[in-house]
Structure formats: structure tokens, C-alpha cells
PDB file of C-alpha atoms in Angstrom:
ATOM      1  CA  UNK A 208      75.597 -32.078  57.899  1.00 67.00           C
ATOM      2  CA  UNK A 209      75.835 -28.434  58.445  1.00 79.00           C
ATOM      3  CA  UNK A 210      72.157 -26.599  58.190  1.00 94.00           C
ATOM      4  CA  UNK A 211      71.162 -23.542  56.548  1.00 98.00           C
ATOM      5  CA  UNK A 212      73.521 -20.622  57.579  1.00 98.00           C
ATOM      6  CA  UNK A 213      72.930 -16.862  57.587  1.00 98.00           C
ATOM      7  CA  UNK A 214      75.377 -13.874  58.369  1.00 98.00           C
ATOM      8  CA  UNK A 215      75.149 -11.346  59.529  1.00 98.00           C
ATOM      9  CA  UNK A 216      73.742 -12.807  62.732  1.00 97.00           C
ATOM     10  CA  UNK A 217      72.802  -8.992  63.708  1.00 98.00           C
ATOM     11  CA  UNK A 218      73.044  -5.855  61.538  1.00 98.00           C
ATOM     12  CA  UNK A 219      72.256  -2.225  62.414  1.00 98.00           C
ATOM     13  CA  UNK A 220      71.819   0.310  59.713  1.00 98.00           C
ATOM     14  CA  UNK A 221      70.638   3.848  59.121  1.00 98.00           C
ATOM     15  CA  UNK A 222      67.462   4.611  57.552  1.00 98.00           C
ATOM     16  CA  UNK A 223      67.783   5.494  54.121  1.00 98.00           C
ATOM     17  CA  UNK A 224      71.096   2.785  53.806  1.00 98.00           C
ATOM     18  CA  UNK A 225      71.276  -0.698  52.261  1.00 98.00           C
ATOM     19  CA  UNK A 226      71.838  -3.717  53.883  1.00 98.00           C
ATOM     20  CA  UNK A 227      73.054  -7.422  52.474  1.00 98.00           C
ATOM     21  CA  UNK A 228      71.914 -10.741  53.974  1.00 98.00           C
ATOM     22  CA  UNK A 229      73.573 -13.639  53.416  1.00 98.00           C
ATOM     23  CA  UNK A 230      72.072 -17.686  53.120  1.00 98.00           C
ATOM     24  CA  UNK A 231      73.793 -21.068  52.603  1.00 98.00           C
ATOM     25  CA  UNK A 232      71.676 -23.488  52.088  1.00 97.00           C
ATOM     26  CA  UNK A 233      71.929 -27.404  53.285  1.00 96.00           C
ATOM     27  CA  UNK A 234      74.407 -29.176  51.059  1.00 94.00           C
ATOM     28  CA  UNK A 235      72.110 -30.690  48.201  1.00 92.00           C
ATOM     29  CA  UNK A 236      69.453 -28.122  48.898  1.00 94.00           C
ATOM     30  CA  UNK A 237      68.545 -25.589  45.040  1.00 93.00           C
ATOM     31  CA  UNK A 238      65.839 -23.825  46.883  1.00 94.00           C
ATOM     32  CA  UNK A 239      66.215 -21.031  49.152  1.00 96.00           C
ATOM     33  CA  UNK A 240      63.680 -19.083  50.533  1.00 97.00           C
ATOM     34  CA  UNK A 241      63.387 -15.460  52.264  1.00 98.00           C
ATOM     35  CA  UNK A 242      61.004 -14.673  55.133  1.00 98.00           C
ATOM     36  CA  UNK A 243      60.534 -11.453  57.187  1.00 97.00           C
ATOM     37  CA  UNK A 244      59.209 -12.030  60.917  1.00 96.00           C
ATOM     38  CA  UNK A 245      58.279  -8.697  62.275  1.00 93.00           C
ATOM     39  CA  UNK A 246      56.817  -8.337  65.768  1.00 86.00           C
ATOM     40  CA  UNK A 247      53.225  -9.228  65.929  1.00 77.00           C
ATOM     41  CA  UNK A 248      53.035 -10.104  62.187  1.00 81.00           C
ATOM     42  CA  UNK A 249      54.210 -13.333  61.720  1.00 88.00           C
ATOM     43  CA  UNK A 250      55.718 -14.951  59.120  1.00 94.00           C
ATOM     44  CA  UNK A 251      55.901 -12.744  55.906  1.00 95.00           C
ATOM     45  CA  UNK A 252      57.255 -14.484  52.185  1.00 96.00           C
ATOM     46  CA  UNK A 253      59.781 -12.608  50.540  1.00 97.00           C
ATOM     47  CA  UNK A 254      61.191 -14.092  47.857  1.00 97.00           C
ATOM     48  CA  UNK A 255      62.270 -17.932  46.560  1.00 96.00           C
ATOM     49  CA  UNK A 256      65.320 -18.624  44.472  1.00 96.00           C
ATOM     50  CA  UNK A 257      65.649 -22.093  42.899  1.00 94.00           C
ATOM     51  CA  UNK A 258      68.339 -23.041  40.400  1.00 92.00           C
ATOM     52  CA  UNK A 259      69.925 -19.713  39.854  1.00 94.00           C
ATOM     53  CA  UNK A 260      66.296 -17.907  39.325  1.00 95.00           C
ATOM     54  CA  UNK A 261      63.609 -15.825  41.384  1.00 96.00           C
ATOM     55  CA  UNK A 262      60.585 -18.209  40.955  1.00 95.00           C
ATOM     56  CA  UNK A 263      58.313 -16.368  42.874  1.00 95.00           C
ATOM     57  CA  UNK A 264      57.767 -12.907  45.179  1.00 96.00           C
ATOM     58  CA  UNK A 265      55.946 -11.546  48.024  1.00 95.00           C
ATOM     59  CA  UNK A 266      54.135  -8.665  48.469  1.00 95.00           C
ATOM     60  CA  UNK A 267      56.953  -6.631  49.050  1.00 97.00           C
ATOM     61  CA  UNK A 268      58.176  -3.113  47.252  1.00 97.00           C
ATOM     62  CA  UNK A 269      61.005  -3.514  44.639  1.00 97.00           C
ATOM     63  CA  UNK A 270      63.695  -2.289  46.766  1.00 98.00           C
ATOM     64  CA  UNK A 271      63.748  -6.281  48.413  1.00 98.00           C
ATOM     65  CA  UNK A 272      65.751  -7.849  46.114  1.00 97.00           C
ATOM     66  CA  UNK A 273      68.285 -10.676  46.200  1.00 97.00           C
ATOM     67  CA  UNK A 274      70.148 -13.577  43.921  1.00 97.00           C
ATOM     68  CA  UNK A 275      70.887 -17.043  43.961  1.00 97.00           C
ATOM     69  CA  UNK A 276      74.998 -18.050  43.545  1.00 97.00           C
ATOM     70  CA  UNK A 277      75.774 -21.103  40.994  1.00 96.00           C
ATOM     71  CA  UNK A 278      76.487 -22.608  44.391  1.00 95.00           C
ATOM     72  CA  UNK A 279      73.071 -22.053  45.846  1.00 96.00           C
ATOM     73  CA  UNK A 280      73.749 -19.416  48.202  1.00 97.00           C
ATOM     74  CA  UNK A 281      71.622 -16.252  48.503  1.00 98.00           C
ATOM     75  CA  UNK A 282      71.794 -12.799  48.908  1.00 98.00           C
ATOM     76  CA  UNK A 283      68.834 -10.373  49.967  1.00 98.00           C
ATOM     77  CA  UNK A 284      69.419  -6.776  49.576  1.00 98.00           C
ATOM     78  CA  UNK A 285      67.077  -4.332  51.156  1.00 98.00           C
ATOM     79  CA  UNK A 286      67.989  -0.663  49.353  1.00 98.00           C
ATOM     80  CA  UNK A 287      66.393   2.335  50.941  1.00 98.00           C
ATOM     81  CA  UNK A 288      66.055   1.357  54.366  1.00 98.00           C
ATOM     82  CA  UNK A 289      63.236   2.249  56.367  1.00 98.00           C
ATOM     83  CA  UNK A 290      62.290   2.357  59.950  1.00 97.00           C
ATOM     84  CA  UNK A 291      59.699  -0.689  59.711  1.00 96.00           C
ATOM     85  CA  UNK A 292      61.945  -2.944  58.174  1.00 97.00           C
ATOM     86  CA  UNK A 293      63.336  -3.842  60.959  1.00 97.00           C
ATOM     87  CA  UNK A 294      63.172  -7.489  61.897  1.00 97.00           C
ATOM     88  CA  UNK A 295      64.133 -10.598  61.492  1.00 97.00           C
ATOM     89  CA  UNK A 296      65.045 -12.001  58.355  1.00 98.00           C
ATOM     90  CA  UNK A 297      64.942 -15.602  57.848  1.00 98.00           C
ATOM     91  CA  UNK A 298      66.600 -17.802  55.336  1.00 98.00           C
ATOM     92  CA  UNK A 299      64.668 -21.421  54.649  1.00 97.00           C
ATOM     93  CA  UNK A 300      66.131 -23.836  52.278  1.00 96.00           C
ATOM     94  CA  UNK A 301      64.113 -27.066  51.078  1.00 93.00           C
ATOM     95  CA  UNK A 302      65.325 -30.475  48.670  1.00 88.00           C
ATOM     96  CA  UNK A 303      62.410 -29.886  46.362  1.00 87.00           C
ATOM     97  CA  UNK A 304      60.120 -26.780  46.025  1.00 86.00           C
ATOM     98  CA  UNK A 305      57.014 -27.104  48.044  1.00 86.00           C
ATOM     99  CA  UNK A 306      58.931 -29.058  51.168  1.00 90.00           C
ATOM    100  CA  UNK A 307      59.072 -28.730  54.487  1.00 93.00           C
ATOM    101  CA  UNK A 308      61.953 -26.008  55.163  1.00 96.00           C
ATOM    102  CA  UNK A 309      64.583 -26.179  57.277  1.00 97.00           C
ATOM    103  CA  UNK A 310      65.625 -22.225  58.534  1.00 98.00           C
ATOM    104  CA  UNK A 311      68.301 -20.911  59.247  1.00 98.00           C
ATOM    105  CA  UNK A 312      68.774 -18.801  62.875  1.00 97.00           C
ATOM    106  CA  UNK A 313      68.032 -15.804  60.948  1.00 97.00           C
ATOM    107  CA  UNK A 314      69.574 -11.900  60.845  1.00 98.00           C
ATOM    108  CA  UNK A 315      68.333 -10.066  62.876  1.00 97.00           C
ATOM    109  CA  UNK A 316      67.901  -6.275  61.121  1.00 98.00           C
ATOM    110  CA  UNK A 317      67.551  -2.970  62.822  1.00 98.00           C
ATOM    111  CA  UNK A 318      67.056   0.458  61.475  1.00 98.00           C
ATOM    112  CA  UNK A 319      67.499   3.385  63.305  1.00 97.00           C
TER     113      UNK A 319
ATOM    114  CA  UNK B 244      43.357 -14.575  49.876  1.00 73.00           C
ATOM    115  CA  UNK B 245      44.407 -17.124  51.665  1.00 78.00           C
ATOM    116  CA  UNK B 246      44.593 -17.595  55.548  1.00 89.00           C
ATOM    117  CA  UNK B 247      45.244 -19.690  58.104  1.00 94.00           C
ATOM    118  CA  UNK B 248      44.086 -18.763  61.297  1.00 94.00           C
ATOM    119  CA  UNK B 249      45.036 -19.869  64.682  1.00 95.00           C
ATOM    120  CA  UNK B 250      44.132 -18.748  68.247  1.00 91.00           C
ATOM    121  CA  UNK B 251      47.149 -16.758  69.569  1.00 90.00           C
ATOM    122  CA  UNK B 252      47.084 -18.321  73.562  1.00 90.00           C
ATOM    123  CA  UNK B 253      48.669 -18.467  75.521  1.00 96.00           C
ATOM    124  CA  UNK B 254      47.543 -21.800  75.733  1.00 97.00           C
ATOM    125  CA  UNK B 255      48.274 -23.379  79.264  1.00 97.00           C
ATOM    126  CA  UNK B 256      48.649 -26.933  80.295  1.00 97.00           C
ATOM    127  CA  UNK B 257      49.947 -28.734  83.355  1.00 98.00           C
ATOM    128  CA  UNK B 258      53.490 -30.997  82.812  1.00 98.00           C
ATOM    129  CA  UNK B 259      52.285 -34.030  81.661  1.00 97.00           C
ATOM    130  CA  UNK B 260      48.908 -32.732  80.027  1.00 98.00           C
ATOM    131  CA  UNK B 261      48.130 -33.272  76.621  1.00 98.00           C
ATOM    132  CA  UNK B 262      48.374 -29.888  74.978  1.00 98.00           C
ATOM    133  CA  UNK B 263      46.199 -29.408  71.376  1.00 97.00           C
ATOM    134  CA  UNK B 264      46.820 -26.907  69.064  1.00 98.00           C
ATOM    135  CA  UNK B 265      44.244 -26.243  66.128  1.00 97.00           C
ATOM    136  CA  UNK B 266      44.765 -24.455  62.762  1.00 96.00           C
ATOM    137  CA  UNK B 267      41.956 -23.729  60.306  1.00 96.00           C
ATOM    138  CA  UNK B 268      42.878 -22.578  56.760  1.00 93.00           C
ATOM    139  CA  UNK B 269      40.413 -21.216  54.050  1.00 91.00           C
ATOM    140  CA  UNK B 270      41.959 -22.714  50.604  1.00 87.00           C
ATOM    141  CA  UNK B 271      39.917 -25.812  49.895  1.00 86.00           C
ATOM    142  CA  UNK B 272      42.779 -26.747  47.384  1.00 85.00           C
ATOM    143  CA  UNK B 273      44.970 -27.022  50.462  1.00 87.00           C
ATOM    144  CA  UNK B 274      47.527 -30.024  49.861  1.00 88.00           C
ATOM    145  CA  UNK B 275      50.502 -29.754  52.283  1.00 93.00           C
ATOM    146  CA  UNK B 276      50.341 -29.156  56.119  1.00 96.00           C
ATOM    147  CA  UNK B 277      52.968 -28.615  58.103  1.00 97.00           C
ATOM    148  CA  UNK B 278      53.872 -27.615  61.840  1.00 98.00           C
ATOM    149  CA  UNK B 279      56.812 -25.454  63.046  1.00 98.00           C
ATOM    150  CA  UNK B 280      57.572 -24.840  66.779  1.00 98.00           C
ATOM    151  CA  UNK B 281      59.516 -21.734  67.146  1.00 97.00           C
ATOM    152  CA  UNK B 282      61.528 -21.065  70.056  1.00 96.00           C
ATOM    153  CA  UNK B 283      61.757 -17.436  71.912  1.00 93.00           C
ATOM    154  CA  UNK B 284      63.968 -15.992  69.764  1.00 91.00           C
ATOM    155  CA  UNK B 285      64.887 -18.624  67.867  1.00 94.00           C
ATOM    156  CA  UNK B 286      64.081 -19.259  64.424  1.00 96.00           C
ATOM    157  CA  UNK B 287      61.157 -22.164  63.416  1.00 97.00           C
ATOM    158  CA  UNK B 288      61.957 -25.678  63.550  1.00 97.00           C
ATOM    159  CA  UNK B 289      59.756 -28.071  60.903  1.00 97.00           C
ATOM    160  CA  UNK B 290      58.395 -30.930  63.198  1.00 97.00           C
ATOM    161  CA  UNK B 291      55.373 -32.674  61.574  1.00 96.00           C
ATOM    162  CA  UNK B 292      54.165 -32.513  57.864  1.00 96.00           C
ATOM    163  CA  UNK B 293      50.762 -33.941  56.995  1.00 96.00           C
ATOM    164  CA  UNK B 294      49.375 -34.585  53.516  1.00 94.00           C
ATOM    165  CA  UNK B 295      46.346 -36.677  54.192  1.00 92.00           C
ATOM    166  CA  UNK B 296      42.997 -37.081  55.978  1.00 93.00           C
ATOM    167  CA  UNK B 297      43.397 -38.787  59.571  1.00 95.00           C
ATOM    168  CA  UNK B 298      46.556 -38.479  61.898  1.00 96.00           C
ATOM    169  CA  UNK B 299      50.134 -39.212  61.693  1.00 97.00           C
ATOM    170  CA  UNK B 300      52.131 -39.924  64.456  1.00 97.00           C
ATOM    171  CA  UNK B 301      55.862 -38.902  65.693  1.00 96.00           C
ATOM    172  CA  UNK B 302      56.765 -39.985  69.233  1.00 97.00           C
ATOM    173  CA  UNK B 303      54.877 -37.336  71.391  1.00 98.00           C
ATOM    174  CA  UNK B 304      53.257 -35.935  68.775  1.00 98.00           C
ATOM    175  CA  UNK B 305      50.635 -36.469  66.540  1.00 98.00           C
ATOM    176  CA  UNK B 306      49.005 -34.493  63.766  1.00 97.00           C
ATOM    177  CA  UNK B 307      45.198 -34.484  62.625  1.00 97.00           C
ATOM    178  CA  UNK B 308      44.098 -33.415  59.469  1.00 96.00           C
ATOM    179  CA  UNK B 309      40.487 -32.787  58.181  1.00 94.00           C
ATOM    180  CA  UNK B 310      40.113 -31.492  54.786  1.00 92.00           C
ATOM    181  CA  UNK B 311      36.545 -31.654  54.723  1.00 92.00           C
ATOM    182  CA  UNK B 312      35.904 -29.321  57.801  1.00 93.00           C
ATOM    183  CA  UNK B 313      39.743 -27.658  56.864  1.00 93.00           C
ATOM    184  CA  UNK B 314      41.210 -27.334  60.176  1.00 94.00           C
ATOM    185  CA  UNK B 315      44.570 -29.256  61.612  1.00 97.00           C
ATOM    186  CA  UNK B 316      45.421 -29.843  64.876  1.00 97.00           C
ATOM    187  CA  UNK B 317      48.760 -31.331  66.804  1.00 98.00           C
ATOM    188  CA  UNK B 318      48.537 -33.189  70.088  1.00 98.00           C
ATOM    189  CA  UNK B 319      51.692 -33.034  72.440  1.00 98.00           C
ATOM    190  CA  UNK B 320      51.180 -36.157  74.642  1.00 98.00           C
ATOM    191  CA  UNK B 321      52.855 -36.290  77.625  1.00 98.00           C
ATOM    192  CA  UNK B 322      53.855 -32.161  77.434  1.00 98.00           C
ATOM    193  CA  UNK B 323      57.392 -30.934  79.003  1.00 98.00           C
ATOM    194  CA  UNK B 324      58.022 -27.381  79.616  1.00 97.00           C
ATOM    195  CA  UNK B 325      60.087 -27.809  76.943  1.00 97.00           C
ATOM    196  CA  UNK B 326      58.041 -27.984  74.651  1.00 98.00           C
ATOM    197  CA  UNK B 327      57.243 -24.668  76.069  1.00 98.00           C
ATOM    198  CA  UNK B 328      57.111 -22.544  72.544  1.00 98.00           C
ATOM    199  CA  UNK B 329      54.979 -21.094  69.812  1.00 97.00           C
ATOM    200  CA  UNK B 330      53.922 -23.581  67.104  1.00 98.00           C
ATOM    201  CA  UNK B 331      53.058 -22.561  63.576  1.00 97.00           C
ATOM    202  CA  UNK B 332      50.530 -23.894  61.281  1.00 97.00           C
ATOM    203  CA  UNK B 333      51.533 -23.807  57.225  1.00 96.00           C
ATOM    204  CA  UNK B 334      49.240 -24.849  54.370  1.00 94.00           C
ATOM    205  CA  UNK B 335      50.888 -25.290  50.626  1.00 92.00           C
ATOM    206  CA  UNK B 336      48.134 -25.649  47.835  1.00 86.00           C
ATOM    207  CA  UNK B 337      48.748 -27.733  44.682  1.00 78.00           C
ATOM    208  CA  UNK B 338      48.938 -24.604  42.313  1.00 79.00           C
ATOM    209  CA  UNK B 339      51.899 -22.719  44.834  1.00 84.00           C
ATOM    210  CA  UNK B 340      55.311 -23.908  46.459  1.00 90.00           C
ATOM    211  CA  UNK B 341      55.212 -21.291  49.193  1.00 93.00           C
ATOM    212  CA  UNK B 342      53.203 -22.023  52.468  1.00 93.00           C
ATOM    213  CA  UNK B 343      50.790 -19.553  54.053  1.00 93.00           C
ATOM    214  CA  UNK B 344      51.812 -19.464  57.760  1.00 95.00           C
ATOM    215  CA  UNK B 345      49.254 -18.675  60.554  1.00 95.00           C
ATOM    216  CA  UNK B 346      50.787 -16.602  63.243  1.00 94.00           C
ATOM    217  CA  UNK B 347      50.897 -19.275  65.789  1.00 96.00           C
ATOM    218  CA  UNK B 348      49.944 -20.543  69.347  1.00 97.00           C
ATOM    219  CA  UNK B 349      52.083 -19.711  72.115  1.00 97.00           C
ATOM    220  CA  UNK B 350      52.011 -22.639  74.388  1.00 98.00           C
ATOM    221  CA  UNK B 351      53.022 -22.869  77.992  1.00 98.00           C
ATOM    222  CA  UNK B 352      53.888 -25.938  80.091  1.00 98.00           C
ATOM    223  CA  UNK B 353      54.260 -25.323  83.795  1.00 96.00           C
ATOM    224  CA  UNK B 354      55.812 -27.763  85.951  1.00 92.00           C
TER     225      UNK B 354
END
């Protein structure tokens, strides 16, 4: 069974740009979920899709966004790129909401 | 707000040792527990979820859960270096889906 998968595995972007992050979730798997790990700061909740809808947000500005595909799969789209968002973004999927999550390896984001 | 807090380490055992890790969290309404080990960059792997009061065992590990004082703690019998990582606590209360992490314990097994 193939696990949660996330491309780009690295992406470098100027400030000011946008970048698009990619998620498939496990086969069977409706929920996806998007985490930010920067350094020293631990594990920081983005957002969480499940069937088709954002369910529920972090504490995040508006410019993180994303969607959920009839097929599950996510997108997260940072707009306005700044210096301090980079890190590593990481893609969790579960069977039902409030699961254990299984993560994907994660994109790792740089700004410059 | 919510926290879970959890000494940073590094926390140091001997091969062999039994290495515990402790989590306390500050939501009484607390339901779901759960413990990731992450790698060096890596991303976190889910290896013991705990729901009630007492422990629950999985091979070399075992995970202890006391509502009533609200802290959680996992035991790694028998510790390998590697199991050499950082583990993660998580809490999920009844009225949210998404876990709080704590920033987790960096753990060190020397041979």
C-alpha cells in the first residue's frame, strides 16, 4: 500500500512568489492534513481537508490556502512568500478525522 | 490555549537502558494521546496511541497515561541507538480532530 506522498520533495522560491504543494493521501484515506515544522517551533496546524471541504484552520494569515481533489489529493498554496516561511511542510492523512496520522516525507520550502 | 509540554533533552541512556519520555498537557478534556518518533530529517512516524488510564503495550514500548495528574509517558525497554530520535507527544480533545503537538524529546542511545 503506497503511503501518503508529497511533491515537490524540495522547492526554492523568491520572496514575494507563490509556491504549490502537493499531497496524496493513503488509498481509502478522505482526510488530509497540513503541518508546518519550522526550526525550533515544532509542529504548527495548517489546515484539514476532509471530503472535498476545509473543516478547520490554523492560525495562519489568509495567503495559506489549499483544496481537496474529488480524489482526495491536496494542494497548499502559499501566495506572497516571505522569508520565514521557510520550512518544512508536511502532509498527514488519517481513515477517520481525529486518528492517528500517517505523514508524508514532507516538502521541504525555502525562500530566499 | 492548549499545551503540551515536554522537556526538550537531550535525554541520554546507555544501549540497553530503559529510556522514559514524559508529556504533560493542560486540557482536562484531553481524549486521544498519541506518540510520534521523528527521525533527523525525516518526517514523524505514529508509533503508540493511548485513549485510556493505565499502559498499553507494543513490543519495546509501552505507553502510560494518567488523566487525573495529565501527563503521558513512553518507556523504550531494551533501547537501540536506533531508536536514537526525537519523539512527539499529541493530545486530541473530544470537541477538536486536530492534535496539539509538544515539541518533543530528543533522545540519544549510545552504544
Amino acid at each position: 500500500e503506497a503511503g501518503v506522498t508529497q511533491s515537490p520533495t524540495h522547492l526554492i522560491k523568491t520572496r514575494g512568489q507563490q509556491a504549490t504543494l502537493r499531497c496524496s493521501p493513503i488509498s481509502g484515506h478522505t482526510s488530509v492534513y497540513w503541518y508546518q515544522q519550522a526550526l525550533g517551533l515544532g509542529l504548527q496546524f495548517l489546515l484539514w481537508y476532509d471530503e472535498g471541504e476545509e473543516r478547520n484552520r490554523g492560525n495562519f494569515p489568509p495567503r495559506f490556502s489549499g483544496r481537496q481533489f474529488p480524489n482526495y489529493s491536496s494542494e497548499l498554496n502559499v501566495n506572497a512568500l516571505e522569508l520565514e516561511d521557510s520550512a518544512l511542510y508536511l502532509c498527514a492523512s488519517s481513515l477517520e478525522a481525529g486518528d492517528g496520522y500517517t505523514f508524508g516525507s514532507g516538502t521541504r520550502l525555502t525562500v530566499v | 490555549q492548549k499545551e503540551v509540554e515536554q522537556n526538550s533533552g537531550p535525554l541520554s541512556v546507555p544501549e540497553g537502558a530503559i529510556a522514559s519520555l514524559n508529556c504533560t498537557y493542560s486540557d482536562r478534556g484531553s481524549q486521544s494521546f498519541f506518540w510520534y518518533r521523528q527521525y533527523s530529517g525525516k518526517s514523524p512516524e505514529l508509533i503508540m496511541s493511548i485513549y485510556s488510564n493505565g499502559d498499553k503495550e507494543d513490543g519495546r514500548f509501552t505507553a502510560q497515561l494518567n488523566k487525573a495528574s495529565q501527563y503521558v509517558s513512553l518507556l523504550i525497554r531494551d533501547s537501540q541507538p536506533s531508536d536514537s530520535a526525537t519523539y512527539l507527544c499529541a493530545e486530541r480533545s473530544g470537541g477538536s480532530y486536530i492534535p496539539t503537538f509538544g515539541r518533543g524529546t530528543s533522545l540519544i542511545v549510545h552504544p
